[in-house]
Structures are given as C-alpha cells and as structure tokens.
Coordinates of C-alpha atoms and ligand atoms in Angstrom, one line a residue:
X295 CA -214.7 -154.8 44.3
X296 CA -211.4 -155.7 42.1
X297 CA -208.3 -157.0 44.3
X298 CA -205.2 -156.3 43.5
X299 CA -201.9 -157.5 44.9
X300 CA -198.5 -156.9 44.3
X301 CA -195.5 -158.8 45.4
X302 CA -192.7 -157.2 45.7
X303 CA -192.6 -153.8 47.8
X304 CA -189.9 -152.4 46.2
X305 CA -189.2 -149.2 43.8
X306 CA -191.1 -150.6 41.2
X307 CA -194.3 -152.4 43.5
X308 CA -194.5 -149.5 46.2
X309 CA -194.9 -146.3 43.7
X310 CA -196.9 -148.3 40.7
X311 CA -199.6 -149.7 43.3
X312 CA -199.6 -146.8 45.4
X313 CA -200.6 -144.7 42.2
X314 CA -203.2 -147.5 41.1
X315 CA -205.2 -147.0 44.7
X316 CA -205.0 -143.6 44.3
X317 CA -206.7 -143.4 41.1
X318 CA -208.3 -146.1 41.5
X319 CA -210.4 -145.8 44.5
X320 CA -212.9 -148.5 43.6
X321 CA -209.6 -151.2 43.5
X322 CA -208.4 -152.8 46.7
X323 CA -204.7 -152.8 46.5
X324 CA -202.3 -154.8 48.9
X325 CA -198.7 -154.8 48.2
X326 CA -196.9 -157.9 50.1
X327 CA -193.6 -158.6 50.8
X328 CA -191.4 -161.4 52.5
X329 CA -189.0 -158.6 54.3
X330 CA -190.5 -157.9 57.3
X331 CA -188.7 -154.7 57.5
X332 CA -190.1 -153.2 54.1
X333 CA -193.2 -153.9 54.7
X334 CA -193.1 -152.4 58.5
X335 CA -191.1 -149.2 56.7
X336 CA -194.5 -149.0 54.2
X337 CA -197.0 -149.0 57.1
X338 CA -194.6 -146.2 59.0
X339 CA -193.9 -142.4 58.3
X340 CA -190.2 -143.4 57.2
X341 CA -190.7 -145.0 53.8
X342 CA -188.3 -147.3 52.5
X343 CA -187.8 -145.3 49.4
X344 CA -187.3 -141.8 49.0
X345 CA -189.2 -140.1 45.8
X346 CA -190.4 -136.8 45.1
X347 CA -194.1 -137.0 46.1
X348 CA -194.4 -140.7 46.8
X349 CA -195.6 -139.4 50.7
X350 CA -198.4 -138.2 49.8
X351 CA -199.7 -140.4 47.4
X352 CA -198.9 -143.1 50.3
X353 CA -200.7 -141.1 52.9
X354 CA -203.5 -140.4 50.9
X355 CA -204.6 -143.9 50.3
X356 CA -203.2 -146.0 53.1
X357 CA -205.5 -147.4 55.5
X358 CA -208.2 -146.8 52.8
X359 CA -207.6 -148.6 49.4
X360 CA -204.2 -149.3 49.5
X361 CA -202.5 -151.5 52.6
X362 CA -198.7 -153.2 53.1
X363 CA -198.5 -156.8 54.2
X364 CA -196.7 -159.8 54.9
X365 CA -199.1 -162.3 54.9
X366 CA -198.6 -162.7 51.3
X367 CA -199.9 -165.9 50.8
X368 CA -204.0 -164.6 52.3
X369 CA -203.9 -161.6 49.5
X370 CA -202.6 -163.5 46.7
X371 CA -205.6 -166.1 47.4
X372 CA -208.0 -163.2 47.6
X373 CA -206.9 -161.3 44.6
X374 CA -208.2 -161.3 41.2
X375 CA -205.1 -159.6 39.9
X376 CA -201.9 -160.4 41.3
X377 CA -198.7 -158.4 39.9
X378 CA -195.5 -160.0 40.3
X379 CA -192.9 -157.5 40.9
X380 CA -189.6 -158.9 42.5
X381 CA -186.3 -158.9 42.4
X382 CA -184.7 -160.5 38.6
X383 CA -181.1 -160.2 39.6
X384 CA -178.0 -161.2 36.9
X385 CA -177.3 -164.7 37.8
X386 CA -173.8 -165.4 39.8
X387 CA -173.5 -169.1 39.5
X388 CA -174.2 -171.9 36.8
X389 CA -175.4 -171.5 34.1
X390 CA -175.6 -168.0 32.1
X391 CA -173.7 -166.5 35.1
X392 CA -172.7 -162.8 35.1
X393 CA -175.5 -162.4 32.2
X394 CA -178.7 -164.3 32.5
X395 CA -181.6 -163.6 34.6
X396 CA -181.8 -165.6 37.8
X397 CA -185.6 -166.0 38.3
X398 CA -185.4 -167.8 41.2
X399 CA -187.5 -165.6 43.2
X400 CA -190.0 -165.2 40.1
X401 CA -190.2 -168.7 40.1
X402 CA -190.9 -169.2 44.1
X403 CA -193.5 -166.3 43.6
X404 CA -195.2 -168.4 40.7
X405 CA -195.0 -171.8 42.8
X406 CA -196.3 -169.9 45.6
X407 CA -199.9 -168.6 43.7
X408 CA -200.1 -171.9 42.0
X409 CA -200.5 -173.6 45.9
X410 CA -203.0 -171.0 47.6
X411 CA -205.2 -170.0 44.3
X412 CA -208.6 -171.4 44.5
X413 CA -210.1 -169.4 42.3
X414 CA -209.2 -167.7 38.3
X415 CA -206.5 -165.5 38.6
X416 CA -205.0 -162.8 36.7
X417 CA -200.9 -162.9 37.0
X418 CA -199.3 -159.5 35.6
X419 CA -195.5 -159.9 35.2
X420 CA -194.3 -156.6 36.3
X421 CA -190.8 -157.2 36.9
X422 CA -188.4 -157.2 33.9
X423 CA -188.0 -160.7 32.4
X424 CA -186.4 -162.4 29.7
X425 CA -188.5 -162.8 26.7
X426 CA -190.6 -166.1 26.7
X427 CA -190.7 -166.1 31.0
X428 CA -194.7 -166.2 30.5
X429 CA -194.6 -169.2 29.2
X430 CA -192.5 -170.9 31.8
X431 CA -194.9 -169.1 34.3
X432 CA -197.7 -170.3 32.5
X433 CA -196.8 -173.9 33.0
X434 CA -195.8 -173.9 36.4
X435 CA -199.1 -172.5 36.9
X436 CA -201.0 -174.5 34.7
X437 CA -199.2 -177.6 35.6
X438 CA -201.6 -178.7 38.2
X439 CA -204.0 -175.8 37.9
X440 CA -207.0 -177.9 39.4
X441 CA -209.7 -176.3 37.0
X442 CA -208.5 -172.9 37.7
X443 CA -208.3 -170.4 34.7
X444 CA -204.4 -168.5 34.9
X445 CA -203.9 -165.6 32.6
X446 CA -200.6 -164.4 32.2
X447 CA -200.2 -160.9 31.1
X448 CA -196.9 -158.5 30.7
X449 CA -196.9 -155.4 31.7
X450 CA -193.5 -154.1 32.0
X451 CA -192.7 -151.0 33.5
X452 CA -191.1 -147.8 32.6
X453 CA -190.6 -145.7 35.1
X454 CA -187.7 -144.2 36.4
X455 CA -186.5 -143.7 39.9
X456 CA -186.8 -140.0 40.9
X457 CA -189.4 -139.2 38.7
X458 CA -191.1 -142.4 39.3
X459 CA -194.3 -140.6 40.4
X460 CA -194.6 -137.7 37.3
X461 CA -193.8 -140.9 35.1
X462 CA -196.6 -143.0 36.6
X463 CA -199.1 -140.5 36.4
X464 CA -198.4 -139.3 33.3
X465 CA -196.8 -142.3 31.3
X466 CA -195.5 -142.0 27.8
X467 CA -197.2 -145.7 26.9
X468 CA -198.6 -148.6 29.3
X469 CA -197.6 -151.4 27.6
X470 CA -200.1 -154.6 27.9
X471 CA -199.1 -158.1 26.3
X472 CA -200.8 -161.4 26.5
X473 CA -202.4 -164.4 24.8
X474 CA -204.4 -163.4 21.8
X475 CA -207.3 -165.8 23.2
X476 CA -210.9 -164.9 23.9
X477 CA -209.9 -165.6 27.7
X478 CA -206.4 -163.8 26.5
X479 CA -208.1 -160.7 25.2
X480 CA -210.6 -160.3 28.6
X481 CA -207.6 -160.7 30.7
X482 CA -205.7 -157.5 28.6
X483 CA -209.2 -155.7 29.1
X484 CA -209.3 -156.0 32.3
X485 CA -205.9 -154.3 33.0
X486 CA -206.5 -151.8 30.2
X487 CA -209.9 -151.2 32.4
X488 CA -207.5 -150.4 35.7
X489 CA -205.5 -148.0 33.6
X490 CA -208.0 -146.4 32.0
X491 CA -209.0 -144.7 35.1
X492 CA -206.3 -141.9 34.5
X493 CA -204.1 -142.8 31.2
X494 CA -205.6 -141.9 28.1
X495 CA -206.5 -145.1 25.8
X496 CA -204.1 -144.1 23.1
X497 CA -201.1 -144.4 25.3
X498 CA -202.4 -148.2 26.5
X499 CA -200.6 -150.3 24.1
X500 CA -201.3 -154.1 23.6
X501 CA -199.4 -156.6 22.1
X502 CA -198.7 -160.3 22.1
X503 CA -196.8 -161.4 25.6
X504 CA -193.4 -161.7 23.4
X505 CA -193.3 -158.1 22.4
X506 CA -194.2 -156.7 25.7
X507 CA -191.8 -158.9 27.6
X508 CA -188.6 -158.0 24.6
X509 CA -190.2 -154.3 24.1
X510 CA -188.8 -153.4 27.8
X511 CA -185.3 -155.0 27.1
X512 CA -185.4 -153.2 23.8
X513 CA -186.0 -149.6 25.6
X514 CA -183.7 -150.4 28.2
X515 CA -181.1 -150.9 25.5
X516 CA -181.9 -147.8 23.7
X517 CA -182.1 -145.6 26.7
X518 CA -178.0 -146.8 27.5
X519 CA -177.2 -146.9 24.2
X520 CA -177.5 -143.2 24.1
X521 CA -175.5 -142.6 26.8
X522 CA -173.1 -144.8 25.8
X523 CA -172.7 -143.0 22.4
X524 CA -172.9 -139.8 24.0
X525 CA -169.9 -140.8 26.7
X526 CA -167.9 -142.4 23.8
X527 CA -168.0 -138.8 21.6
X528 CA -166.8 -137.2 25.3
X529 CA -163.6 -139.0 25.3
X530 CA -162.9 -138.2 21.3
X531 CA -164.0 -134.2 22.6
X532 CA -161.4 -134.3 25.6
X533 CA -159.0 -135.8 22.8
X534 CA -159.8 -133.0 20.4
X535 CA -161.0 -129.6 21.9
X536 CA -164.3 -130.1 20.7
X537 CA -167.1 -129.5 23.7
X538 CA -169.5 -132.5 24.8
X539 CA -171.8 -130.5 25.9
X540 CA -172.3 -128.3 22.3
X541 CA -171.7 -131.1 20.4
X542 CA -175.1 -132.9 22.4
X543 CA -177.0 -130.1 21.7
X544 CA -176.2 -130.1 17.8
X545 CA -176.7 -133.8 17.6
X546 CA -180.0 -133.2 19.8
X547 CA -181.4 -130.6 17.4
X548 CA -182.1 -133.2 15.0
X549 CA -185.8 -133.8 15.6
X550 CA -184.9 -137.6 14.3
X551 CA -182.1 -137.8 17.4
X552 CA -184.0 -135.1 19.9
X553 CA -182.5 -133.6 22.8
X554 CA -183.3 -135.9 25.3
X555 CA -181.1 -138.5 27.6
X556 CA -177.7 -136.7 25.8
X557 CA -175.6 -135.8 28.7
X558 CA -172.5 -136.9 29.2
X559 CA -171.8 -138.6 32.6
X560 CA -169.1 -140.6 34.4
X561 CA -171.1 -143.5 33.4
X562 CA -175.2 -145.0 33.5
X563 CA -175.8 -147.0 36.9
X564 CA -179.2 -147.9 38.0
X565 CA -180.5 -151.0 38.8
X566 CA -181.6 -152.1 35.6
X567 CA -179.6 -150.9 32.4
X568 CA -176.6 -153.0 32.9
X569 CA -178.6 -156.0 34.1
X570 CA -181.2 -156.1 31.3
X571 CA -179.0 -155.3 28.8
X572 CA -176.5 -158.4 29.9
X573 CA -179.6 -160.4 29.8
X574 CA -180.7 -159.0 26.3
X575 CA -176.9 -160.2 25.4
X576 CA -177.6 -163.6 27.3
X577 CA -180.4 -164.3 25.2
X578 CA -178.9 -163.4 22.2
X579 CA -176.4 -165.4 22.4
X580 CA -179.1 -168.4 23.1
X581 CA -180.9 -167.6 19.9
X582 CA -177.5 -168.2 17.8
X583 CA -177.4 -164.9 17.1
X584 CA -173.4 -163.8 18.2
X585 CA -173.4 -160.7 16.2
X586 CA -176.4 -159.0 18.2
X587 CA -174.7 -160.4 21.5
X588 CA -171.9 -158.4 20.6
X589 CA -173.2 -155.3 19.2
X590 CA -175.1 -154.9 22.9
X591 CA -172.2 -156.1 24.8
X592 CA -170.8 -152.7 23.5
X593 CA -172.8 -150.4 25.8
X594 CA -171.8 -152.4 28.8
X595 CA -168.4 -151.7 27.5
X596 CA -167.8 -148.5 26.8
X597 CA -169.8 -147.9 30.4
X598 CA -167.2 -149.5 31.9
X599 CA -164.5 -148.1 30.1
X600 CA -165.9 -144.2 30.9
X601 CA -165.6 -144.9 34.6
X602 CA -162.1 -146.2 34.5
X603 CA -161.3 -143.5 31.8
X604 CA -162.5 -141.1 34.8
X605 CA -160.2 -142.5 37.5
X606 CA -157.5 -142.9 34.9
X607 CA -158.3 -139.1 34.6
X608 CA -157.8 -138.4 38.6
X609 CA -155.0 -140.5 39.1
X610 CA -152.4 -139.4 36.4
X611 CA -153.7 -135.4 36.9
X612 CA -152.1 -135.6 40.3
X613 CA -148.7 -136.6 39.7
X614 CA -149.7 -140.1 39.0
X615 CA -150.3 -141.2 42.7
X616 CA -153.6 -140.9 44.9
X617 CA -151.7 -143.0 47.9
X618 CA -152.3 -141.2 51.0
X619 CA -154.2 -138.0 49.4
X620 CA -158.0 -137.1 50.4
X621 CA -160.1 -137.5 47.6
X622 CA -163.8 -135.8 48.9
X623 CA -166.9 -138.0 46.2
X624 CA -169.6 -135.4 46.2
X625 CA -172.7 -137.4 45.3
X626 CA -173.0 -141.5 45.5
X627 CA -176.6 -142.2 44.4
X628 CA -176.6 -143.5 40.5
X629 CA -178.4 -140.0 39.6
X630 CA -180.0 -137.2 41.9
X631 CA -183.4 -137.1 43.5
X632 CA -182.8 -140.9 44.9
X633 CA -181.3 -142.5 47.3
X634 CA -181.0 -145.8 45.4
X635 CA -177.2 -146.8 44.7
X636 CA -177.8 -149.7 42.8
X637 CA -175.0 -150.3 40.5
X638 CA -174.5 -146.3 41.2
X639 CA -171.0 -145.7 39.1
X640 CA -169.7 -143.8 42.4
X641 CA -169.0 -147.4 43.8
X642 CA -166.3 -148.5 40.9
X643 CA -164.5 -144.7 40.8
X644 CA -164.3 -145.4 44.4
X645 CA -163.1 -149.1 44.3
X646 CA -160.5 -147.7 41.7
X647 CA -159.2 -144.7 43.7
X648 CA -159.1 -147.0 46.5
X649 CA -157.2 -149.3 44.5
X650 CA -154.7 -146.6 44.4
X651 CA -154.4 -146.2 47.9
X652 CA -156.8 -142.9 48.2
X653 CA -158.7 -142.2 51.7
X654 CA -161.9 -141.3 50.1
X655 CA -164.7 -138.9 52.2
X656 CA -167.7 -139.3 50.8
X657 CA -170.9 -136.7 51.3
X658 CA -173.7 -137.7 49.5
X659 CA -177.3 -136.1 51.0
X660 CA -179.6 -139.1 50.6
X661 CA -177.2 -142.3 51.4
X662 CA -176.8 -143.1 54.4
X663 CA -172.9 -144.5 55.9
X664 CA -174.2 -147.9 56.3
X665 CA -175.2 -148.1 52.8
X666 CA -171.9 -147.1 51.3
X667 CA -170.1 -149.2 53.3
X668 CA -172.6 -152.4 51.9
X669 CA -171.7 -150.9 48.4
X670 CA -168.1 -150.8 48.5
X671 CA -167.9 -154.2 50.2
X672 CA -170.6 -156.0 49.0
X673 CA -169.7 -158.8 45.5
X674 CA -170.7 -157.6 42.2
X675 CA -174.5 -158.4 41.4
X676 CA -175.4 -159.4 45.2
X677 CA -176.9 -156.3 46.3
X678 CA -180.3 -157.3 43.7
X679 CA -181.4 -159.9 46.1
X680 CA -183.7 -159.6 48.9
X681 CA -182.5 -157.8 51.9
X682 CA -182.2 -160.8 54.5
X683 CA -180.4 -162.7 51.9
X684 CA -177.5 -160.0 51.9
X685 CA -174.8 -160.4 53.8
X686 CA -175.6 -159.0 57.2
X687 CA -172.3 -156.3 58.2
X688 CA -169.9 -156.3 55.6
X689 CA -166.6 -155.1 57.1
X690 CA -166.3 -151.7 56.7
X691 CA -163.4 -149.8 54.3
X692 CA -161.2 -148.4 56.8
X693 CA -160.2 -145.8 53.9
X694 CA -163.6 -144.5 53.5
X695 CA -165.6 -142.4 55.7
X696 CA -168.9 -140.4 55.2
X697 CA -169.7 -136.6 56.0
X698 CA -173.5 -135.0 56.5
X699 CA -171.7 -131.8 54.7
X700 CA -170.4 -131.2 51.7
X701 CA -167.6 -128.5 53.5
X702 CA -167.0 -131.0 55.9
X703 CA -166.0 -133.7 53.0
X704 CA -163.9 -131.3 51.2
X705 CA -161.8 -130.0 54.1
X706 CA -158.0 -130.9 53.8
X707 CA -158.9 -132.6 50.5
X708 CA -156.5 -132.5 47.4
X709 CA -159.3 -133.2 45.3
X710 CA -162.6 -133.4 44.6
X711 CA -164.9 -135.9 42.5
X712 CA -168.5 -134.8 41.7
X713 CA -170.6 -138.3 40.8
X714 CA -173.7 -137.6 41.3
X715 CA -175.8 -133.9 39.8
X716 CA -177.6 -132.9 42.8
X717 CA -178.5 -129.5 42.3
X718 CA -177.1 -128.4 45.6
X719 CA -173.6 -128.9 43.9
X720 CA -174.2 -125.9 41.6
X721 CA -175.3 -123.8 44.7
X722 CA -172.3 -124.7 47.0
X723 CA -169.5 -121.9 48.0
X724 CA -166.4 -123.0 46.2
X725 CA -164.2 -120.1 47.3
X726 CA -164.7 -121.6 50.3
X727 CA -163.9 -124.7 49.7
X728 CA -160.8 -124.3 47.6
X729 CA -159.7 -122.1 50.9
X730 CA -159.8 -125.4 53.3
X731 CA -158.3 -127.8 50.3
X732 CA -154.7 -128.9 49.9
X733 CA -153.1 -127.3 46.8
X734 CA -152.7 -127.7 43.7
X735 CA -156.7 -128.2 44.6
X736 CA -158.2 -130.3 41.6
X737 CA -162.2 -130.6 40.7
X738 CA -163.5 -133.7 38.3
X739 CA -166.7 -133.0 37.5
X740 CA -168.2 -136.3 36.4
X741 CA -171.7 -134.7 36.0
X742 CA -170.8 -131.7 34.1
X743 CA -172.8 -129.6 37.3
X744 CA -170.3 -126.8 37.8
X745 CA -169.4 -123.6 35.9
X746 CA -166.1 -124.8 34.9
X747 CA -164.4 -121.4 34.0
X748 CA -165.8 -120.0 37.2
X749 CA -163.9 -122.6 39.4
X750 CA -160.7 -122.1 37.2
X751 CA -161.1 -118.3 38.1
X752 CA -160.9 -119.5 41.9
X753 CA -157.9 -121.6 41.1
X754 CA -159.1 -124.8 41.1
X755 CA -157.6 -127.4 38.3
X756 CA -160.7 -128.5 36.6
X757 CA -161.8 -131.4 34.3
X758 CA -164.8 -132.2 33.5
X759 CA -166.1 -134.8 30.9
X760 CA -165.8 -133.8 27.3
X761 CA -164.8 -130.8 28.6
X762 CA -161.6 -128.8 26.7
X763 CA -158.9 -129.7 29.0
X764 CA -157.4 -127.7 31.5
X765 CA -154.0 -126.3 30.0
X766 CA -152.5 -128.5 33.3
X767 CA -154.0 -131.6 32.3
X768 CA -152.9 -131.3 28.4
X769 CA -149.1 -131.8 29.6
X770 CA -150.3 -135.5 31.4
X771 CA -150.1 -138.7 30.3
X772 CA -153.1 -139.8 28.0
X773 CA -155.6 -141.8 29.6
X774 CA -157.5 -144.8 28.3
Ligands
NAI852 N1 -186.1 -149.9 40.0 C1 -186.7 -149.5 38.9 O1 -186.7 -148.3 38.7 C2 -187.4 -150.4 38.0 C3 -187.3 -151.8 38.1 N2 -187.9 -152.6 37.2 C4 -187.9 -154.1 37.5 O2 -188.9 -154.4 38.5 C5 -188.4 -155.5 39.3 C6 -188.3 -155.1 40.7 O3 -187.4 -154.1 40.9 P1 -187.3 -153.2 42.2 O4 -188.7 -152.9 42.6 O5 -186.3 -152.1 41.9 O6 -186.6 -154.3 43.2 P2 -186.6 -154.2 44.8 O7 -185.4 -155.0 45.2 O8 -186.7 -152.8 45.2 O9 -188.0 -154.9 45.2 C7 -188.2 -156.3 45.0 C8 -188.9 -156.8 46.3 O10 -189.4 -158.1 46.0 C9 -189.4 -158.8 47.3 N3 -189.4 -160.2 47.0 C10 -188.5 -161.0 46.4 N4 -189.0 -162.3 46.3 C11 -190.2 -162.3 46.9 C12 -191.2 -163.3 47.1 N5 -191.0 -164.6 46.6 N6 -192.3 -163.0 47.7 C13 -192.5 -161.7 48.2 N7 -191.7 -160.7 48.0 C14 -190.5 -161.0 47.4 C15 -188.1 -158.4 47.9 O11 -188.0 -158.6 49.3 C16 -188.1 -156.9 47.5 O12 -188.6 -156.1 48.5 C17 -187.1 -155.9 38.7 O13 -187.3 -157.0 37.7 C18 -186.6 -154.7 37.9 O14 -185.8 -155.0 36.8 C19 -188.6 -152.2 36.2 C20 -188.7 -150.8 36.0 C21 -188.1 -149.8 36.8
UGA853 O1 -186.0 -150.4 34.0 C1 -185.7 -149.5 34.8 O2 -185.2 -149.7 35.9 C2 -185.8 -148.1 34.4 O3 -184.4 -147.7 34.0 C3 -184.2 -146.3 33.7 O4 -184.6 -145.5 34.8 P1 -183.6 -145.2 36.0 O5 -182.5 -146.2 36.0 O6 -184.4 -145.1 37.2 O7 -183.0 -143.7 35.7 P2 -182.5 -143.0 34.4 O8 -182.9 -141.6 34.5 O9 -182.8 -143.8 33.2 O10 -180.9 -143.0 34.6 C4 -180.1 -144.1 34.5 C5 -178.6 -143.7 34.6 O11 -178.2 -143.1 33.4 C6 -177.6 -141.8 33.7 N1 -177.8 -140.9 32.7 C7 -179.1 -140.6 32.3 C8 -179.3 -139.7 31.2 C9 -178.3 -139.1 30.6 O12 -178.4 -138.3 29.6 N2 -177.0 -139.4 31.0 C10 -176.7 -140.3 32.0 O13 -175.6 -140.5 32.4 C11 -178.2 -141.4 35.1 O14 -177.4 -140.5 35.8 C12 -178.3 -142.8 35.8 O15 -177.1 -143.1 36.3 C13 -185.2 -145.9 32.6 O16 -185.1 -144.5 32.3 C14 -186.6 -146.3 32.9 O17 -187.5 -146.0 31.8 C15 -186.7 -147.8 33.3 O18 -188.0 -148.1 33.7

C-alpha cells in the first residue's frame, strides 16, 4: 500500500488529502500537523475549516484511509510520498522583508524528513514557493542523505477557498514538475499515478520543477491582475457615468478576455494573491529585472488604492466625518462561502473608518468575534504563521463589536458597508432596515450585491463600486 503524508493541516493540506483518500482508497493518507488544536479539530465533528462539502468527504474516509496526526515525525518516516504544505508567509524582518518568502517553516519541515527518513522518499512541494526552492530543498536533503534516493517534485496547487472541493475534484490542470532524470521521471509517474485515479490524463501537466514552481506565481498574478484592471476601470466609471458592471460584461464577451473573474470589488484579499505576487516582485527584483518588479507591484497598488478609494468614498459622503457615527460591515470573510479572513479587505476599510473615529458593528455569518478582533489587532503579515506562534489575546478594539444578525448590526446605524457577497445580503429586508437606521441612511455596496435602484426607492443613499453615482454623492468632494 502507497503512504502518503502531508504536513501541514491547513486549507490547502486538509481538502487536497482528504480528496486523495477518498479517491484513492488503495492510498494511506495521514495529514500531520505541529498545532495540537488543528489536528484535534480534524479528528472531531467541528472542522477547523469551513467548506462547502469538505464534511463529508472527511467523514467518509476518516478512520479508514485517511487519519490526522501529530506525531509527524512516525508518518513522515513511514511514507513514501510526503507533501509539504505549510505555511510560506511574506517575510517581516531582514532580508527581503515585506516581499520575500520566509521559508522558515519549509525549511524546518525539510530538516525534519532529512533526520527520520530511512528509506527513498518522494518530497512534493505543495505549498507556494519561490521559484528555484527545490533546489535548496534538494540540498538540505541530499546534504547528508546517507544513501537515501530524495526526489523533489512541484505540485502547486490551485484551488480556491469555497470551492476548494468542486475545484479538487474537477481541476482545470494538475500541474507536476521535477527533474527530467530517469529517477526524475518515475518520481512525476508516480504522482501522475495518484491523480490518475479521478483526473483525466490530459489535464495532468508535467514540466521541469522551474516552471511548475514560477507557473503558480504566474496564475496568481494573472488571477489579481484581472481584478485589478477591472477595479481600476470602476473608479474611471464612477468618474464618468459609465457602469462597471456593463462595461465587464462587454469586455468579457470577448472570447480572447472571457467573462470570468471580472467583477468589481472593494478589493482581492485571500491568503495568497498579495503574498505571491510581492514574492513574484521580490524575485524579480533579484533577477535584475526592475521593470517586471514594477509592472507587478502595480496590482498590489491599485488593490490598495480601491480599498482606500472606498473609505475615502464613506467618509467624505457623510459630511466628511465618521467620528462618533455607527458604521454596520456586513460581511468580513475575503469572499463568501468561507470563513477564512486572511488578508480579507474588510480589515483595512475597518482600520480606516476606525481611523476616523467610527464605532464599527460588524455581522459577518461565518467569523467568529474573536477572530475579528485578532484581525484588526494583529501586525500586517503575522496572522500567516502557525497558530501558537500568534500572539495569544490581542487587546480588543473597544470601537468594534460583533452581531450574530444582520438587523441587529444595522440598528441605529448611519450607514452601512457591504464587504463581503454573501448571498443572504440580496435576500435581507431593507425596508426594514432603513426603518431602524439613523438618517440620511447611506449603503456602500463594496460587492455590487444589492439592487441599487431598489434601495434608492426605499430612501437609502447608495454607492456602489463603478456604479453611476448617486445625484447626493456627485455634489462631494472627489475621492482618490
Ligand atoms: N489557502 C489556499 O487557498 C491556498 C494556499 N496555497 C499555499 O499552500 C500553503 C499552505 O497554505 P494554507 O493551507 O492556506 O496555510 P495554513 O496556515 O492553513 O496551514 C499551514 C499549516 O502548516 C502547519 N505547519 C507549519 N509548519 C509546520 C511544520 N514544520 N510541521 C508541521 N506542520 C507545520 C501549521 O501549523 C498550519 O496548520 C501556502 O504556501 C499557501 O500559499 C496554495 C493554494 C491555495
Ligand atoms: O493560491 C491560492 O491561494 C489560491 O488563490 C485564489 O483563490 P482564493 O484566494 O481562495 O479565492 P478567489 O476566488 O481567487 O478570490 C480571491 C479574492 O479576489 C476577489 N475577487 C475575485 C474575483 C473577482 O472577479 N473579483 C474579486 O474581487 C474575491 O472576493 C477574493 O477577495 C485562486 O483563485 C486560486 O486558484 C489559488 O489556488
């Protein structure tokens, strides 16, 4: 019998092996972790992630093929095929800081397999790395190998976070890079073997390690890149009349653009776009090549500048002052159908309304209070390390507090800021609402979710990204 194991049980390591045992019932998979509590949260009913039909995949297999762990260092000497899948946070000291990948916990993972192995071992890098990382693996592992035969493959993954299961059974591409050595190639095959069980052989891709390990950057890059371009066209639409949401469709028609990952938004947050594209920049910049650096840094940019543009937008709407006023956040994950905040763009609108004074009441159905208050309090890039090497309680923002309710948020408020597009938004009763608000009552629709000529009809003073403005709104300052 194969044996896999994975460490790392987070969003990437739970889903991808939980899917592998399921279709591969022939494979033992163990997925190991150093926190204690992840690993307890896998073997229990509550998971530690929430996504759409990740339960039952879990229950189907656990106890069977598929088994949680923290006694990483017995399965890694048992497997044949160990997948690396932790954390590759943006460096915040020394060297490359605030762009480059910090691999310290790559690197521990590496050190760790080289000292238990005793026997040939298969090392997949699943986590996102900066191009040439196989080779350093390769020679820590090879460094004192003691006759045993390491092959390192890439296998990036693409999967996004509530969809993560569709995408996994059902991938666009599985993408499989390594040496192109006899012992190389049998390494790749045996991979392509796993996958085989349920992805079609034409989607299995197989390169050299380099383009594997740049190709995930490179989609990364594209995927932001397009929502960068599409937020940058929303602020020239607010500027001109022109509608963000017809002009996306037109540009989407276009078979060459196609419709897909076009809508408008407060900004892109996720885990990962940001900090691969910084480390895409980092390296870059390494390779003497400025221009590229640059060209990259762009998306970052103009990401950042749409989320300020937005709290610009709320700030000088209502009389240029949020001091004192209730601002309700509907929606705080980075996108619906997760709980994940990671670098969600809720946490900066908030930090810059509460820069202005604002008491902020947040309602978001999947993030807990705890959670927001780590967010808001916690230093830029630290939240992508391990749980127990986060601070423990971060004092909590006395401005902020958290409903279970959307009504509940929205009482007394003199506004309201939708950030993430849950679908229960659409559904909620805003005649209600705009009843128990403050007036003038004002709506920013960062998601583009609501029927904006409906909510005008109620009363409400509406804007909503690349939207024409609200006649009230015209008479305001700009924005930038
Ligand atoms: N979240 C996503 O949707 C995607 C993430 N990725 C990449 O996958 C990698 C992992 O991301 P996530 O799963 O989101 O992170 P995560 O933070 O959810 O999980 C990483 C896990 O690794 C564990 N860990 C760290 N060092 C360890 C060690 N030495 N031994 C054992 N366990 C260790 C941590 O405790 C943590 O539970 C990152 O490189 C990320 O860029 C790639 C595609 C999608
Ligand atoms: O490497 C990763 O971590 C993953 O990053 C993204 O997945 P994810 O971040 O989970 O979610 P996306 O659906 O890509 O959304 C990212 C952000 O962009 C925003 N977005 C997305 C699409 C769009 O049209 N407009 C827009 O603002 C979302 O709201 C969200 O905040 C990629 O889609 C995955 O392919 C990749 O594997």
């Amino acid at each position: 019998m194969v044996k896999i194991c994975c460490i790392g049980a987070g969003y990437v390591g739970g889903p991808t092996m939980a899917v592998i045992a399921l279709k591969c019932p022939a494979v033992e998979v163990v997925v190991v972790d150093i926190s204690v509590s992840r690993i307890n949260a896998w073997n229990s009913d509550q998971l530690p992630i929430y996504e759409p039909g990740l339960d039952d995949v879990v229950k189907q297999c656990r106890g069977k093929n598929l088994f949680f762990s923290t006694d990483v260092e017995k399965h890694v000497y048992e497997a044949d095929i160990i997948f690396v899948s932790v954390n590759t946070p943006t460096k915040t000291r020394g060297l490359g800081a605030g762009k480059a990948a910090d691999l310290t916990y790559w690197e521990s993972a590496a050190r760790m397999i080289a000292d238990v192995s005793k026997s040939d071992k298969i090392v997949v890098e699943k986590s996102t790395v900066p191009v040439k990382t196989a080779e350093a693996i390769e020679k820590i592992l090879t460094h004192n190998s003691k006759g045993i035969n390491y092959q390192i493959l890439s296998n990036p993954e693409f999967l996004a976070e509530g969809t993560a299961i569709a995408d996994l059974f059902n991938p666009d591409r599985v993408l499989i890079g390594g040496r192109e050595t006899p012992d190389g190639k049998k390494a790749v095959q045996a991979l392509k073997d796993i996958y085989a069980q349920w992805v079609p052989e034409d989607r299995i891709i197989t390169t050299n390690l380099w383009s594997a390990e740049l190709s995930k950057l490179a989609a990364n890059a594209f995927l932001a890149q397009r929502i960068s371009s599409v937020n940058a066209i929303s602020a020239l639409c607010e500027a001109t009349g022109a509608n963000i949401t017809e002009v996306a469709y037109s540009v989407g028609k276009d078979s060459r653009i196609g419709p897909k990952f076009l809508n408008a938004s407060v900004g892109f947050g996720g885990s990962c776009f940001q900090k691969d594209i910084l480390n895409l920049v980092y390296i870059c910049e390494c390779n003497g090549l400025p221009e590229v650096a640059n060209y990259w840094k762009q998306v970052i940019k103009i990401n950042d500048y749409q989320k300020s543009r937005f709290v610009n937008r709320v700030v000088s709407s209502m009389f240029n002052t949020v001091s004192g006023k209730k601002i309700a956040v509907l929606g705080f994950a980075f996108k619906k159908d997760t709980g994940d905040t990671r670098e969600t763009p809720a946490i900066d609108v908030c930090k810059g309304l509460l820069g202005d004074k604002a008491a902020i009441s947040i309602y978001d159905p999947q993030v807990t209070e705890d959670q927001i208050q780590r967010d808001l309090s916690l230093n830029k890039f630290d939240w992508d390390h391990p749980i127990h090497l986060q601070p423990m309680s971060p004092t909590a923002v006395k401005q902020v507090s958290v409903s279970w309710d959307a009504y509940e948020a929205t009482k007394g408020a003199h506004a309201i800021c939708i950030l993430t597009e849950w679908d229960e938004f659409k559904e909620l009763d805003y005649e209600r609402i705009y009843d128990n608000m403050q007036k003038p009552a004002f709506l920013f629709d960062g998601r583009n979710v609501i029927d904006l000529e409906k909510l005008r009809a109620i009363g409400f003073i509406v804007y909503a990204i690349g939207k024409p403005l609200d006649p009230w709104l015209k008479d305001m300052p700009a924005v930038a």
